[in-house]
Short mmCIF file of N, CA and C in Angstrom, two decimals:
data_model
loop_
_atom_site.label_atom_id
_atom_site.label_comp_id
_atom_site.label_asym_id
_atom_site.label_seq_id
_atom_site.Cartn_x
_atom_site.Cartn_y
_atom_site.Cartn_z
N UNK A 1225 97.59 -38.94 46.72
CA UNK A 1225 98.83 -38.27 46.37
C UNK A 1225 98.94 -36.89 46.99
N UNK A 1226 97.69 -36.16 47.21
CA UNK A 1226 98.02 -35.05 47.86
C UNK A 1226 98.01 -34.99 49.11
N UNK A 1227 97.86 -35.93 49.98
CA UNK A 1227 97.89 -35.99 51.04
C UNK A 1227 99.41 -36.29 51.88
N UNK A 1228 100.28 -37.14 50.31
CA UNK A 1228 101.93 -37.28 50.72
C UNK A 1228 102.32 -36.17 50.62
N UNK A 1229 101.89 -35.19 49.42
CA UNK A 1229 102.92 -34.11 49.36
C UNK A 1229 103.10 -33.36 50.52
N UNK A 1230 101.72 -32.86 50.95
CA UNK A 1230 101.21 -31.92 52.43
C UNK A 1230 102.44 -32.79 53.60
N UNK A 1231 102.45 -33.59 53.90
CA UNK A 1231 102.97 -34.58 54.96
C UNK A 1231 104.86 -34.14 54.86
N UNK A 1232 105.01 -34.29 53.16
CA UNK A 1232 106.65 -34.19 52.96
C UNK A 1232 107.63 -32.94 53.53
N UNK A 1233 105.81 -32.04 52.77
CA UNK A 1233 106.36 -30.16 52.97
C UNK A 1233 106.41 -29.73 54.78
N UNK A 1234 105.89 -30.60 55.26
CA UNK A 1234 105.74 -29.99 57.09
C UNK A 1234 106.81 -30.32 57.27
N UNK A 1235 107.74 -31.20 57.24
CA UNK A 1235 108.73 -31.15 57.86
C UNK A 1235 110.08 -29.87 57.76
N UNK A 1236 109.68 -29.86 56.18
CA UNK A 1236 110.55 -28.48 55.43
C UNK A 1236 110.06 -27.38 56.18
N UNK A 1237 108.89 -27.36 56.07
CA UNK A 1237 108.25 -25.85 56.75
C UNK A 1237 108.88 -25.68 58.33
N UNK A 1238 109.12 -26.81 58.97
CA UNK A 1238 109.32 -26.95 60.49
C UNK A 1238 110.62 -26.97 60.42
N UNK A 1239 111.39 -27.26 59.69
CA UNK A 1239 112.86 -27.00 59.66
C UNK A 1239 113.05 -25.62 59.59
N UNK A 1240 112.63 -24.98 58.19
CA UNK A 1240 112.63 -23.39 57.92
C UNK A 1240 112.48 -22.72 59.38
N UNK A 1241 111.69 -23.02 60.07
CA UNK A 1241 110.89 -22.44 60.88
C UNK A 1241 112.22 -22.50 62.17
N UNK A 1242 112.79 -23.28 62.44
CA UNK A 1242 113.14 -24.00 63.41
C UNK A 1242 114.90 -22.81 63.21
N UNK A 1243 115.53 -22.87 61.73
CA UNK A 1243 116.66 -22.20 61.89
C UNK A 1243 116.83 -20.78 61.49
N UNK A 1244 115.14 -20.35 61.70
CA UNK A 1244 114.78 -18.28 61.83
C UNK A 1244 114.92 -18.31 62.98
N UNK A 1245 114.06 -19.31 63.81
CA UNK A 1245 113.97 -18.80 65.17
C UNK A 1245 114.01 -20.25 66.45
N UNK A 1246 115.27 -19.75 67.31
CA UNK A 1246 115.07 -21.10 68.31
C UNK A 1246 113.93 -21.38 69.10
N UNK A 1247 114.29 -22.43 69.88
CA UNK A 1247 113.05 -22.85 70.95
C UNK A 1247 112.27 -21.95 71.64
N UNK A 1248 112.75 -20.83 72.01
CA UNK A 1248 111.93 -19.51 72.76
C UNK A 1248 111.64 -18.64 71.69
N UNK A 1249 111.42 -18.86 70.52
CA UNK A 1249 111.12 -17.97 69.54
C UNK A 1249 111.47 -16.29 68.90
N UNK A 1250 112.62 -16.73 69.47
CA UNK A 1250 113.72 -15.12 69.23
C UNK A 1250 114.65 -15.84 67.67
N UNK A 1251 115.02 -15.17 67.14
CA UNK A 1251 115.63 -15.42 65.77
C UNK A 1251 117.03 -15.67 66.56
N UNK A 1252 116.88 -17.04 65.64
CA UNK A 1252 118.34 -17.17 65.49
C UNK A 1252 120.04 -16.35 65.29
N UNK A 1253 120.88 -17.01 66.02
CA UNK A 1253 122.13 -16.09 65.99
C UNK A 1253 122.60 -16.10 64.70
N UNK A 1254 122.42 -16.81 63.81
CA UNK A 1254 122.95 -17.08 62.36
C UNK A 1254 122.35 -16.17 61.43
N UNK A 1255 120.85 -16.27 61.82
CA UNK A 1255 120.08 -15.31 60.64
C UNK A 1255 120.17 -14.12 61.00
N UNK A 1256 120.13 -13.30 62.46
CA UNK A 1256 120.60 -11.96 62.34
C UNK A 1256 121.61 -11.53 62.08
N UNK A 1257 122.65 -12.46 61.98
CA UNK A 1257 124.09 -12.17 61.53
C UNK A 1257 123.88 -11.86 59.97
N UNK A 1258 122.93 -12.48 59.63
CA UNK A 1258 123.19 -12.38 57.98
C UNK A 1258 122.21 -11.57 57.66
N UNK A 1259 121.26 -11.22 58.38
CA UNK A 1259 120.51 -10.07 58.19
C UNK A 1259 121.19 -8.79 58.40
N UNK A 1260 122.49 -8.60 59.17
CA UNK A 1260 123.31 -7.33 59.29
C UNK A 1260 124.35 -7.85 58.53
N UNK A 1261 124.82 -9.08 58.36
CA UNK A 1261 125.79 -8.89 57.03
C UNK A 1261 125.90 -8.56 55.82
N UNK A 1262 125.03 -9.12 55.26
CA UNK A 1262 124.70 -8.75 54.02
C UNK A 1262 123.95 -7.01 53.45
N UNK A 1263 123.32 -6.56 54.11
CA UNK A 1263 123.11 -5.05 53.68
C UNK A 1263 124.48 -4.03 54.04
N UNK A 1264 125.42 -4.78 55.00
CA UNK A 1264 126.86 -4.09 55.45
C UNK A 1264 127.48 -4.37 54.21
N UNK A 1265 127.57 -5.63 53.75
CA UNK A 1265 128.77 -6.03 52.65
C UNK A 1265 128.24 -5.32 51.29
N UNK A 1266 126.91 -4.90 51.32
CA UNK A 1266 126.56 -4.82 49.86
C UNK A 1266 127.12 -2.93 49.98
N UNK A 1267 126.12 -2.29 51.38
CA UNK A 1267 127.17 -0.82 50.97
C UNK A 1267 128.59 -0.72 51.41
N UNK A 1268 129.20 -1.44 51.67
CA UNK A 1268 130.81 -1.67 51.17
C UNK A 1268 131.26 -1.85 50.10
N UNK A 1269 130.26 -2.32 49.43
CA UNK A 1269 130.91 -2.53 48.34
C UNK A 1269 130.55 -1.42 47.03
N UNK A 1270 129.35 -0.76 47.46
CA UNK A 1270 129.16 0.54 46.81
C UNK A 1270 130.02 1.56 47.15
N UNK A 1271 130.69 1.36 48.08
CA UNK A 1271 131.45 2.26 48.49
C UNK A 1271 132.40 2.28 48.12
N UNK A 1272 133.30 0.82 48.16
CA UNK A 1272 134.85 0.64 47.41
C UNK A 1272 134.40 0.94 45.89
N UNK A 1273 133.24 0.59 45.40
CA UNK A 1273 133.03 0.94 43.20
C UNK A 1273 133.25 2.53 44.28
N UNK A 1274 132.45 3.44 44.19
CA UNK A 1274 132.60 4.62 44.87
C UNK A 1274 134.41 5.40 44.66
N UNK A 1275 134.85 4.88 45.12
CA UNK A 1275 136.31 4.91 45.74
C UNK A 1275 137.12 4.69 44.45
N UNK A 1276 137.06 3.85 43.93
CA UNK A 1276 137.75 2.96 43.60
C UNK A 1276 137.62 3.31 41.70
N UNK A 1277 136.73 3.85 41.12
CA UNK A 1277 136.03 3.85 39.70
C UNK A 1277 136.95 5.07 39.55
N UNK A 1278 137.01 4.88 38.05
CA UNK A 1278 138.27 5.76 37.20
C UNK A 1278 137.85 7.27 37.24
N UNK A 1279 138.45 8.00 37.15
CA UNK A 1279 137.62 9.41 36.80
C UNK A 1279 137.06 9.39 35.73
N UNK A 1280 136.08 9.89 35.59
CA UNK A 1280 134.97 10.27 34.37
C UNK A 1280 135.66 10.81 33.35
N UNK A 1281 135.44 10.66 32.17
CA UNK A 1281 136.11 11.33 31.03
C UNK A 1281 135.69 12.45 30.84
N UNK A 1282 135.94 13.30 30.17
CA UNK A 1282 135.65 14.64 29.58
C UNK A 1282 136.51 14.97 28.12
N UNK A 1283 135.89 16.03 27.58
CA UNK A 1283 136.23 16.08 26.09
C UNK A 1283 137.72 16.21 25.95
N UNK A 1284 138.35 16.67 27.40
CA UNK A 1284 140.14 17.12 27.05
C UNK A 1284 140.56 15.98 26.89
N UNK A 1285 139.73 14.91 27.38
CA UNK A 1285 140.86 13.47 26.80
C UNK A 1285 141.15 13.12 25.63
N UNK A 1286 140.20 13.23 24.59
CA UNK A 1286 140.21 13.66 23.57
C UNK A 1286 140.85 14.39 22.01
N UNK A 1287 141.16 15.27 23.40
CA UNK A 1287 142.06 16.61 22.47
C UNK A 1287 143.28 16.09 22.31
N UNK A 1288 143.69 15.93 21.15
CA UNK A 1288 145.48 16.11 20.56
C UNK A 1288 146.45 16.89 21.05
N UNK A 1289 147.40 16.36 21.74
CA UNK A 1289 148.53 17.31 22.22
C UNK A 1289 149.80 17.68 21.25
N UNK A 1290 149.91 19.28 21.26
CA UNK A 1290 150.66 19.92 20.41
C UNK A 1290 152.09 19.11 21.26
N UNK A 1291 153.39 19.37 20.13
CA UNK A 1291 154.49 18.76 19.78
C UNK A 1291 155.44 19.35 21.37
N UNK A 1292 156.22 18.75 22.05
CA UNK A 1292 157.03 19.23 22.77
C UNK A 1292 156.38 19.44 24.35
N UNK A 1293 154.80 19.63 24.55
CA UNK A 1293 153.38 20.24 25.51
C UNK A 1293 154.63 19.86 26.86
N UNK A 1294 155.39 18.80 27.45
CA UNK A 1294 155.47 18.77 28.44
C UNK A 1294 156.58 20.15 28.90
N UNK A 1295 157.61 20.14 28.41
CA UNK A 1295 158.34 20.85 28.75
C UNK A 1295 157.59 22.41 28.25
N UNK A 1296 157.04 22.56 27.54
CA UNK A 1296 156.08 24.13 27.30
C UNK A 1296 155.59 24.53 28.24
N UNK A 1297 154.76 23.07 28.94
CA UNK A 1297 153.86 23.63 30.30
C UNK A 1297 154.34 23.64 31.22
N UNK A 1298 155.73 23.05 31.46
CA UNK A 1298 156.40 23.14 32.92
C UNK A 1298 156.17 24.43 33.37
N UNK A 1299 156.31 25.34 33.36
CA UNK A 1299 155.94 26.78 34.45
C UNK A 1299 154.53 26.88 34.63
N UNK A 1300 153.26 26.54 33.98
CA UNK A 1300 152.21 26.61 34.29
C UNK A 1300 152.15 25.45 35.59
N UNK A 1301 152.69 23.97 34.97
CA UNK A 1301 151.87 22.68 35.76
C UNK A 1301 152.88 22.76 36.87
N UNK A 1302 153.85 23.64 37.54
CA UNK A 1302 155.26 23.84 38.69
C UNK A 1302 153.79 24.92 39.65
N UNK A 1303 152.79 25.90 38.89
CA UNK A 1303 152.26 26.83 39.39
C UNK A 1303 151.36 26.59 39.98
N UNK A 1304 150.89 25.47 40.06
CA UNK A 1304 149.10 25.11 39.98
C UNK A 1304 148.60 24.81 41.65
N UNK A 1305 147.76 25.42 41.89
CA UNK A 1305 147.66 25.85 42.94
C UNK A 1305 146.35 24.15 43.84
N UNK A 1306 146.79 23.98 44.82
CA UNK A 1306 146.06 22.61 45.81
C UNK A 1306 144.52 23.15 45.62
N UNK A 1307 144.43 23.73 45.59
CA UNK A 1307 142.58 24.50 45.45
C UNK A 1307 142.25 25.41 44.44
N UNK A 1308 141.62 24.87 43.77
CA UNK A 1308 141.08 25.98 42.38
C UNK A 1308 139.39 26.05 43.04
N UNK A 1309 138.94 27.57 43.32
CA UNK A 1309 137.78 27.94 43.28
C UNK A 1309 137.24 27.21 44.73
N UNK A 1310 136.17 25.74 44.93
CA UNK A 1310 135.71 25.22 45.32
C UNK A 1310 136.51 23.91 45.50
N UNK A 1311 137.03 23.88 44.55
CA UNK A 1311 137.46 22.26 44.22
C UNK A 1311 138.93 22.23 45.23
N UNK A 1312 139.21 21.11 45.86
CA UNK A 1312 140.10 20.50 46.28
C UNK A 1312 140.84 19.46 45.65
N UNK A 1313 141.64 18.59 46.27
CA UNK A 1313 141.82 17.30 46.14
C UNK A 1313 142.27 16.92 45.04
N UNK A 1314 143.60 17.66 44.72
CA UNK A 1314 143.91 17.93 43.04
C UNK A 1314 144.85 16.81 43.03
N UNK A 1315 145.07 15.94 41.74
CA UNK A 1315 146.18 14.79 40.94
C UNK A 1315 146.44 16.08 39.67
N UNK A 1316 147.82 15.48 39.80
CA UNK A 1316 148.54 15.80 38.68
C UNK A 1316 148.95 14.71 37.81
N UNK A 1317 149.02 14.35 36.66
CA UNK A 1317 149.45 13.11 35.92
C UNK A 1317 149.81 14.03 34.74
N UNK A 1318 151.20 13.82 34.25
CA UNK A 1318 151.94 14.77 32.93
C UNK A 1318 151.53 16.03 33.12
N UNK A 1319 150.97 16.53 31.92
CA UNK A 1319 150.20 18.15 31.50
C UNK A 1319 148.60 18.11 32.02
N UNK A 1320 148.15 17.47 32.81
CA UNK A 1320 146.97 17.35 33.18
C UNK A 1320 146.60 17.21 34.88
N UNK A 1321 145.85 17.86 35.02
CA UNK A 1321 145.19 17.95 36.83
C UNK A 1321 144.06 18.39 36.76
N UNK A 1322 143.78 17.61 37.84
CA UNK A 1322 142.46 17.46 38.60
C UNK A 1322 141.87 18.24 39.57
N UNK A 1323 140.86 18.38 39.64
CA UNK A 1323 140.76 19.13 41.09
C UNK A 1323 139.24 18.96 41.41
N UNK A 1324 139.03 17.87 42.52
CA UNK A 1324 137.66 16.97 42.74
C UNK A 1324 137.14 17.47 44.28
N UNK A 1325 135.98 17.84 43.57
CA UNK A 1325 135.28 18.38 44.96
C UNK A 1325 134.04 17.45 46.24
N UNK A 1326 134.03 17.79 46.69
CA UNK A 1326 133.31 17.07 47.48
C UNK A 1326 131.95 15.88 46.90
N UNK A 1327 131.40 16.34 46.38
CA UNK A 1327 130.53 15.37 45.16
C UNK A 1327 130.99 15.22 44.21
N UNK A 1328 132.01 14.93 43.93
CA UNK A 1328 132.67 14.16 43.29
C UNK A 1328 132.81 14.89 41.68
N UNK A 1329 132.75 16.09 41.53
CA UNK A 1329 132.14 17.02 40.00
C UNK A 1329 134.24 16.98 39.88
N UNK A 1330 134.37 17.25 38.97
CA UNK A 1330 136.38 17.41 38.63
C UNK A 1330 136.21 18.57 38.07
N UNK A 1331 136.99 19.58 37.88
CA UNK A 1331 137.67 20.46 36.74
C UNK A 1331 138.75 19.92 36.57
N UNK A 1332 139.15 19.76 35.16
CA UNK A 1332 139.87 19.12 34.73
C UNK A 1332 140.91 20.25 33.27
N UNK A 1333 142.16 20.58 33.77
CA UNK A 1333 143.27 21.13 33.45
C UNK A 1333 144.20 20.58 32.39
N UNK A 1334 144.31 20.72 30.95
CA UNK A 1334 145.02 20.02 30.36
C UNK A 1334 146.22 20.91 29.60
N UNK A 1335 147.14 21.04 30.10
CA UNK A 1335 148.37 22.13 29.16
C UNK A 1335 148.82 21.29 27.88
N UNK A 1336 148.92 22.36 26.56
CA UNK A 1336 149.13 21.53 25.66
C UNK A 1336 148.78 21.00 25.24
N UNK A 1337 147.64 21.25 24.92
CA UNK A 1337 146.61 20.66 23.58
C UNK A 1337 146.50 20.97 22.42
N UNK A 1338 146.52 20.58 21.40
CA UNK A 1338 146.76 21.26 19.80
C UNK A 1338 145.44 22.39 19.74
N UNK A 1339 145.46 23.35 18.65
CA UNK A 1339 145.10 24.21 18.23
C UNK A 1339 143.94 23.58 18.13
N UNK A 1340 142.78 24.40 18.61
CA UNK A 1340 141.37 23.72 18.47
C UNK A 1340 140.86 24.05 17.05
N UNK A 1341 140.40 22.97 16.70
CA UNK A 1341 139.71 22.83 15.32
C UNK A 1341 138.98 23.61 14.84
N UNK A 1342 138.39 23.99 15.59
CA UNK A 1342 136.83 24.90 15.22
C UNK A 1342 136.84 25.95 15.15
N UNK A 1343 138.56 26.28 15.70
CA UNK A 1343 138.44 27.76 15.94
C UNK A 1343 138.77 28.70 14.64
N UNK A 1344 137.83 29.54 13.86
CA UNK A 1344 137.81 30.39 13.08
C UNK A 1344 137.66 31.98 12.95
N UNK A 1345 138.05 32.93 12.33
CA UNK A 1345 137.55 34.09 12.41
C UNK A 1345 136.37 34.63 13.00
N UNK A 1346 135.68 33.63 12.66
CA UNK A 1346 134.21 34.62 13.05
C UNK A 1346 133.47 33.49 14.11
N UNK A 1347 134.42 32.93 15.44
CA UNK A 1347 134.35 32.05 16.64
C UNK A 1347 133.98 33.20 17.38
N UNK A 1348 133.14 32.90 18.13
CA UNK A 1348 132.82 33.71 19.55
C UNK A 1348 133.62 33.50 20.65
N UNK A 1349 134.31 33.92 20.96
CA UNK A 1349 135.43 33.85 22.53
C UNK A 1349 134.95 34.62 23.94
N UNK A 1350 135.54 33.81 25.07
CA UNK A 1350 135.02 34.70 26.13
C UNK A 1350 136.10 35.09 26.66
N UNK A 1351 135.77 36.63 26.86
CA UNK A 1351 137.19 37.15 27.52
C UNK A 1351 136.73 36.79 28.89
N UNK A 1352 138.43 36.44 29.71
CA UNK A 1352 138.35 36.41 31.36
C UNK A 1352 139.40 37.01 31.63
N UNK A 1353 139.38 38.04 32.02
CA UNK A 1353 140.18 38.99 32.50
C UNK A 1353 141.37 39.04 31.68
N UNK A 1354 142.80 38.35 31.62
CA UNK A 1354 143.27 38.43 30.98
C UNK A 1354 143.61 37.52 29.53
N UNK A 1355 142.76 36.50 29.58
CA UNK A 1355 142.58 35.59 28.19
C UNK A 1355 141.80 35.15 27.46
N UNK A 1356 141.41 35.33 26.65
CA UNK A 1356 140.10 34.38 25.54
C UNK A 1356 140.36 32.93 25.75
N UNK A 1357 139.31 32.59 25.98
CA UNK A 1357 138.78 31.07 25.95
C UNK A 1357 137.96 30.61 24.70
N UNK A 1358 138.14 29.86 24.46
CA UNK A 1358 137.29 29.39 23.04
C UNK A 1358 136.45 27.99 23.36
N UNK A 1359 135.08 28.00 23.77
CA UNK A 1359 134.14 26.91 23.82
C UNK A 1359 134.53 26.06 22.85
N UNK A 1360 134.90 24.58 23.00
CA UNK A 1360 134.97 23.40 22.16
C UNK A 1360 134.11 22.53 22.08
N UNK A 1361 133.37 22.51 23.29
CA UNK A 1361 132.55 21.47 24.02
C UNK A 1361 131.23 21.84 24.99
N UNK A 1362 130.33 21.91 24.80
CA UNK A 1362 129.35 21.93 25.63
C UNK A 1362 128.44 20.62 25.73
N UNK A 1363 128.48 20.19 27.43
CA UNK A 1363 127.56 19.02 27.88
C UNK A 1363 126.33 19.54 29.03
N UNK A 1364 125.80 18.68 29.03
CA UNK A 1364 124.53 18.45 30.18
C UNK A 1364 125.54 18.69 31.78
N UNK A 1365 126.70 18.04 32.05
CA UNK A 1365 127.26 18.16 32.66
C UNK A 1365 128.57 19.44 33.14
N UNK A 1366 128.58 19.82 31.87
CA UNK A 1366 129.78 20.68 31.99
C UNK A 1366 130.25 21.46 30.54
N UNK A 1367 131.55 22.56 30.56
CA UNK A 1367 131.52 22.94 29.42
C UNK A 1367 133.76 22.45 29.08
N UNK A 1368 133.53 22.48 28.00
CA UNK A 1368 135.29 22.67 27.72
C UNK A 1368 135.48 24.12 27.05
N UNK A 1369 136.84 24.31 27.67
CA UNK A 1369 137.27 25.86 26.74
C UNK A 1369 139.04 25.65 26.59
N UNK A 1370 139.26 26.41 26.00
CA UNK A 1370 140.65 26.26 25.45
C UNK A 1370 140.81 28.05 25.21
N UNK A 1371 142.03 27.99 26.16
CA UNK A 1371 142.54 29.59 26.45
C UNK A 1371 143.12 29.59 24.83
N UNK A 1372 143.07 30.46 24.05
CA UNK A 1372 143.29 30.75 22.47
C UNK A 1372 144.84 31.87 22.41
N UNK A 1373 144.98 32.66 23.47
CA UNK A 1373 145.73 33.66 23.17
C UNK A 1373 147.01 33.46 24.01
N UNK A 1374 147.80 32.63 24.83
CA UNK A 1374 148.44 32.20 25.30
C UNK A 1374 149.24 30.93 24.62
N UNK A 1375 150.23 30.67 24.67
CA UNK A 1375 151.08 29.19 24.16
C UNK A 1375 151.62 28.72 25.53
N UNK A 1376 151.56 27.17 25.33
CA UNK A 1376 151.00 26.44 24.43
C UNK A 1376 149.23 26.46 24.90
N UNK A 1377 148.56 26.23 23.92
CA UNK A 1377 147.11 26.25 24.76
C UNK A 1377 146.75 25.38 25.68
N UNK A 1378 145.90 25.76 26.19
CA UNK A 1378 145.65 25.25 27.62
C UNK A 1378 143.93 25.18 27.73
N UNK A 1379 143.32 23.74 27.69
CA UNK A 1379 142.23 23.34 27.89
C UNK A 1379 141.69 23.63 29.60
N UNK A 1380 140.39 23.67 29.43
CA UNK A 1380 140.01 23.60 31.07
C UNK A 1380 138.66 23.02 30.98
N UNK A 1381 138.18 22.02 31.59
CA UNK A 1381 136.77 21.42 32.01
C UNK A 1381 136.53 22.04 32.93
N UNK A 1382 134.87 22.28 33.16
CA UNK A 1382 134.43 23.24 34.02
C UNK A 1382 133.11 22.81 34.57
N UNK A 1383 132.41 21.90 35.75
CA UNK A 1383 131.55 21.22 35.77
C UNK A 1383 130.35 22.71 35.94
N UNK A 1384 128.94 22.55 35.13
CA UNK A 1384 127.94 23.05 35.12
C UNK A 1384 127.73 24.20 36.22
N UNK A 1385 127.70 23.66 37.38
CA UNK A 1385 127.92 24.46 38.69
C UNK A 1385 129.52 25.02 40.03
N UNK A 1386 129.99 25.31 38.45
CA UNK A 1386 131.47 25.23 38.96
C UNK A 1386 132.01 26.78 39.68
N UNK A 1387 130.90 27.66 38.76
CA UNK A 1387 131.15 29.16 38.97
C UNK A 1387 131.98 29.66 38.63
N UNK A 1388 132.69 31.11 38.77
CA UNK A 1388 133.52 31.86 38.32
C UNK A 1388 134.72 31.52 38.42
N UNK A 1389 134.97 30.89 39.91
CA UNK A 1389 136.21 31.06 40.71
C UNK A 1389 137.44 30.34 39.97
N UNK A 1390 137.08 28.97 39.38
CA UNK A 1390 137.98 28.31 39.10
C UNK A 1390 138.49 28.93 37.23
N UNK A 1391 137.91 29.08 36.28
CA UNK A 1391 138.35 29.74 35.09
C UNK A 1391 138.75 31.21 35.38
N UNK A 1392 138.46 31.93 36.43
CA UNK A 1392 139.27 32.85 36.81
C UNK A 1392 140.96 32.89 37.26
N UNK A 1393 140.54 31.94 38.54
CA UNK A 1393 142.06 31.89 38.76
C UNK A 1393 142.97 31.10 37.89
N UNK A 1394 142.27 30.01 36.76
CA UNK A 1394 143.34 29.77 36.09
C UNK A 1394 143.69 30.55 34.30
N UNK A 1395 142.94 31.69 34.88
CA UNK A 1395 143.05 32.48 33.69
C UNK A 1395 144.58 33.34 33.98
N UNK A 1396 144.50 33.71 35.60
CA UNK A 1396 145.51 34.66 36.23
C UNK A 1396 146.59 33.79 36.52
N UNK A 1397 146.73 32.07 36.11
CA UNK A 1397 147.84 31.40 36.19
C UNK A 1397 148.69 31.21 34.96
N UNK A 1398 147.46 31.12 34.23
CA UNK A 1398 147.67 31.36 32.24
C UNK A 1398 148.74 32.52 32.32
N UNK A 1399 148.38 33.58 32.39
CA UNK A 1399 149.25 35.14 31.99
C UNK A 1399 150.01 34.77 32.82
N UNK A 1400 150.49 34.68 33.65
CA UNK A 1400 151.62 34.66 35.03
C UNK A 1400 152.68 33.65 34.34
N UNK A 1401 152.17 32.96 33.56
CA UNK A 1401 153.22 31.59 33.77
C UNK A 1401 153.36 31.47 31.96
N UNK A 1402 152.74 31.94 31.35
CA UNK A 1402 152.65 31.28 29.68
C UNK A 1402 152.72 32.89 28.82
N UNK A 1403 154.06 32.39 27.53
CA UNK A 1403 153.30 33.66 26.86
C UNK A 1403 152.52 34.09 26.19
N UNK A 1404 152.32 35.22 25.88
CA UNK A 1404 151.30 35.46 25.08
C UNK A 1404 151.04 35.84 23.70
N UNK A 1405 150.47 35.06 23.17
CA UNK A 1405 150.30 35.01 21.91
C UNK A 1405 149.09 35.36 20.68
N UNK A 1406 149.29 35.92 19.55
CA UNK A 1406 148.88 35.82 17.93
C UNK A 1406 147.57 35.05 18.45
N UNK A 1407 145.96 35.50 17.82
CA UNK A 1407 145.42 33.82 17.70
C UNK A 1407 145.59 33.45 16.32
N UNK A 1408 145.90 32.57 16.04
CA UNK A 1408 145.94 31.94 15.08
C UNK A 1408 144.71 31.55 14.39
N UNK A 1409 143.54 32.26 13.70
CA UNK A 1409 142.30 32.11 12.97
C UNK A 1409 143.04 31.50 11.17
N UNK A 1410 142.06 30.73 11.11
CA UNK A 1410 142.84 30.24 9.67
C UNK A 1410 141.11 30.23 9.04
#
C-alpha cells in the first residue's frame, strides 16, 4: 500500500513542478503574473480602505447642538479659512469642518454646540488670546475644548501634536465673527 501512494503523489509533484516552471526551467508566465498580482491587488486595496474609511470620530460628535446653531454660525462657518495651522484639506458639512493633514490627524470645528455640561464655577479655562476654552474631553489622541465666552459656542478637536497654530487662529475667528458673551456658570 505504500508503495501505491508514493507512485500516485509523483505525478502530482511533476505536475506542480511542471506549471512553476517550463521546460527550460524559468517560472512560468502564469505564476509570475500572480506572484506580482496579488501583493499589487492586496496594497490596492489597503489603499482604497485608506481612501475610502469614514473620518474618525471625536467627542464633538457627540455634543448636543444648541437650538437655531445653523443660522448663529453662519458668519463664523462663511469665515473659515482652507488652512488652519498645519492642517489642510478642509470639508465643510452644516456647522462642522474639517481640516486633515497629511497623516491623516483632523481638527475638527463644530459651531453650535449646547452649553457644556461640566462647565461650573470653579472649571479651569484656558485663555487664548481673546477667548476661554473649556476642556470637555481629553484622549490619548487628542483634546476637545469648547470656546465658553462667545455665542453660540463653538467646539474644537485638536489632535495631540497639533500645536498652537490652529486654536489660535480659530480663537481670532471666534472674536471676529461671534459675539461675545456672559459665561454662564450654574
Amino acid at each position: 500500500m505504500p508503495a501505491d501512494s508514493n507512485d500516485e503523489r509523483a505525478p502530482r509533484d511533476d505536475h506542480a513542478r511542471r506549471t512553476i516552471r517550463d521546460e527550460d526551467g524559468r517560472l512560468s508566465p502564469a505564476f509570475a503574473a500572480t506572484l506580482i498580482a496579488v501583493p499589487a491587488m492586496i496594497l490596492a486595496g489597503f489603499i482604497t480602505f485608506a481612501l475610502l474609511r469614514p473620518d474618525p470620530t471625536t467627542p464633538l460628535d457627540a455634543m448636543p447642538a444648541a437650538p437655531d446653531a445653523a443660522r448663529a454660525c453662519a458668519p463664523l462657518m462663511a469665515a473659515l479659512p482652507a488652512k488652519l495651522g498645519d492642517y489642510g484639506h478642509r470639508s465643510v458639512s452644516g456647522t462642522t469642518a474639517r481640516w486633515r493633514s497629511d497623516n491623516g490627524d483632523s481638527v475638527v470645528l463644530r459651531c453650535g454646540v449646547a452649553r457644556p455640561a461640566g462647565l461650573e464655577p470653579s472649571s479651569r479655562l484656558q485663555v487664548v488670546d481673546a477667548a476661554q476654552w473649556f476642556i470637555t474631553d481629553e484622549q490619548q489622541t487628542g483634546v476637545a475644548y469648547v470656546a465658553v465666552d462667545h455665542r453660540p459656542y463653538v467646539a474644537l478637536w485638536l489632535p495631540r501634536d497639533s500645536g498652537p497654530a490652529p486654536i489660535s487662529e480659530t480663537t481670532a475667528l471666534i472674536d471676529k465673527t461671534l459675539a461675545r458673551a456672559p459665561l454662564e456658570l450654574r
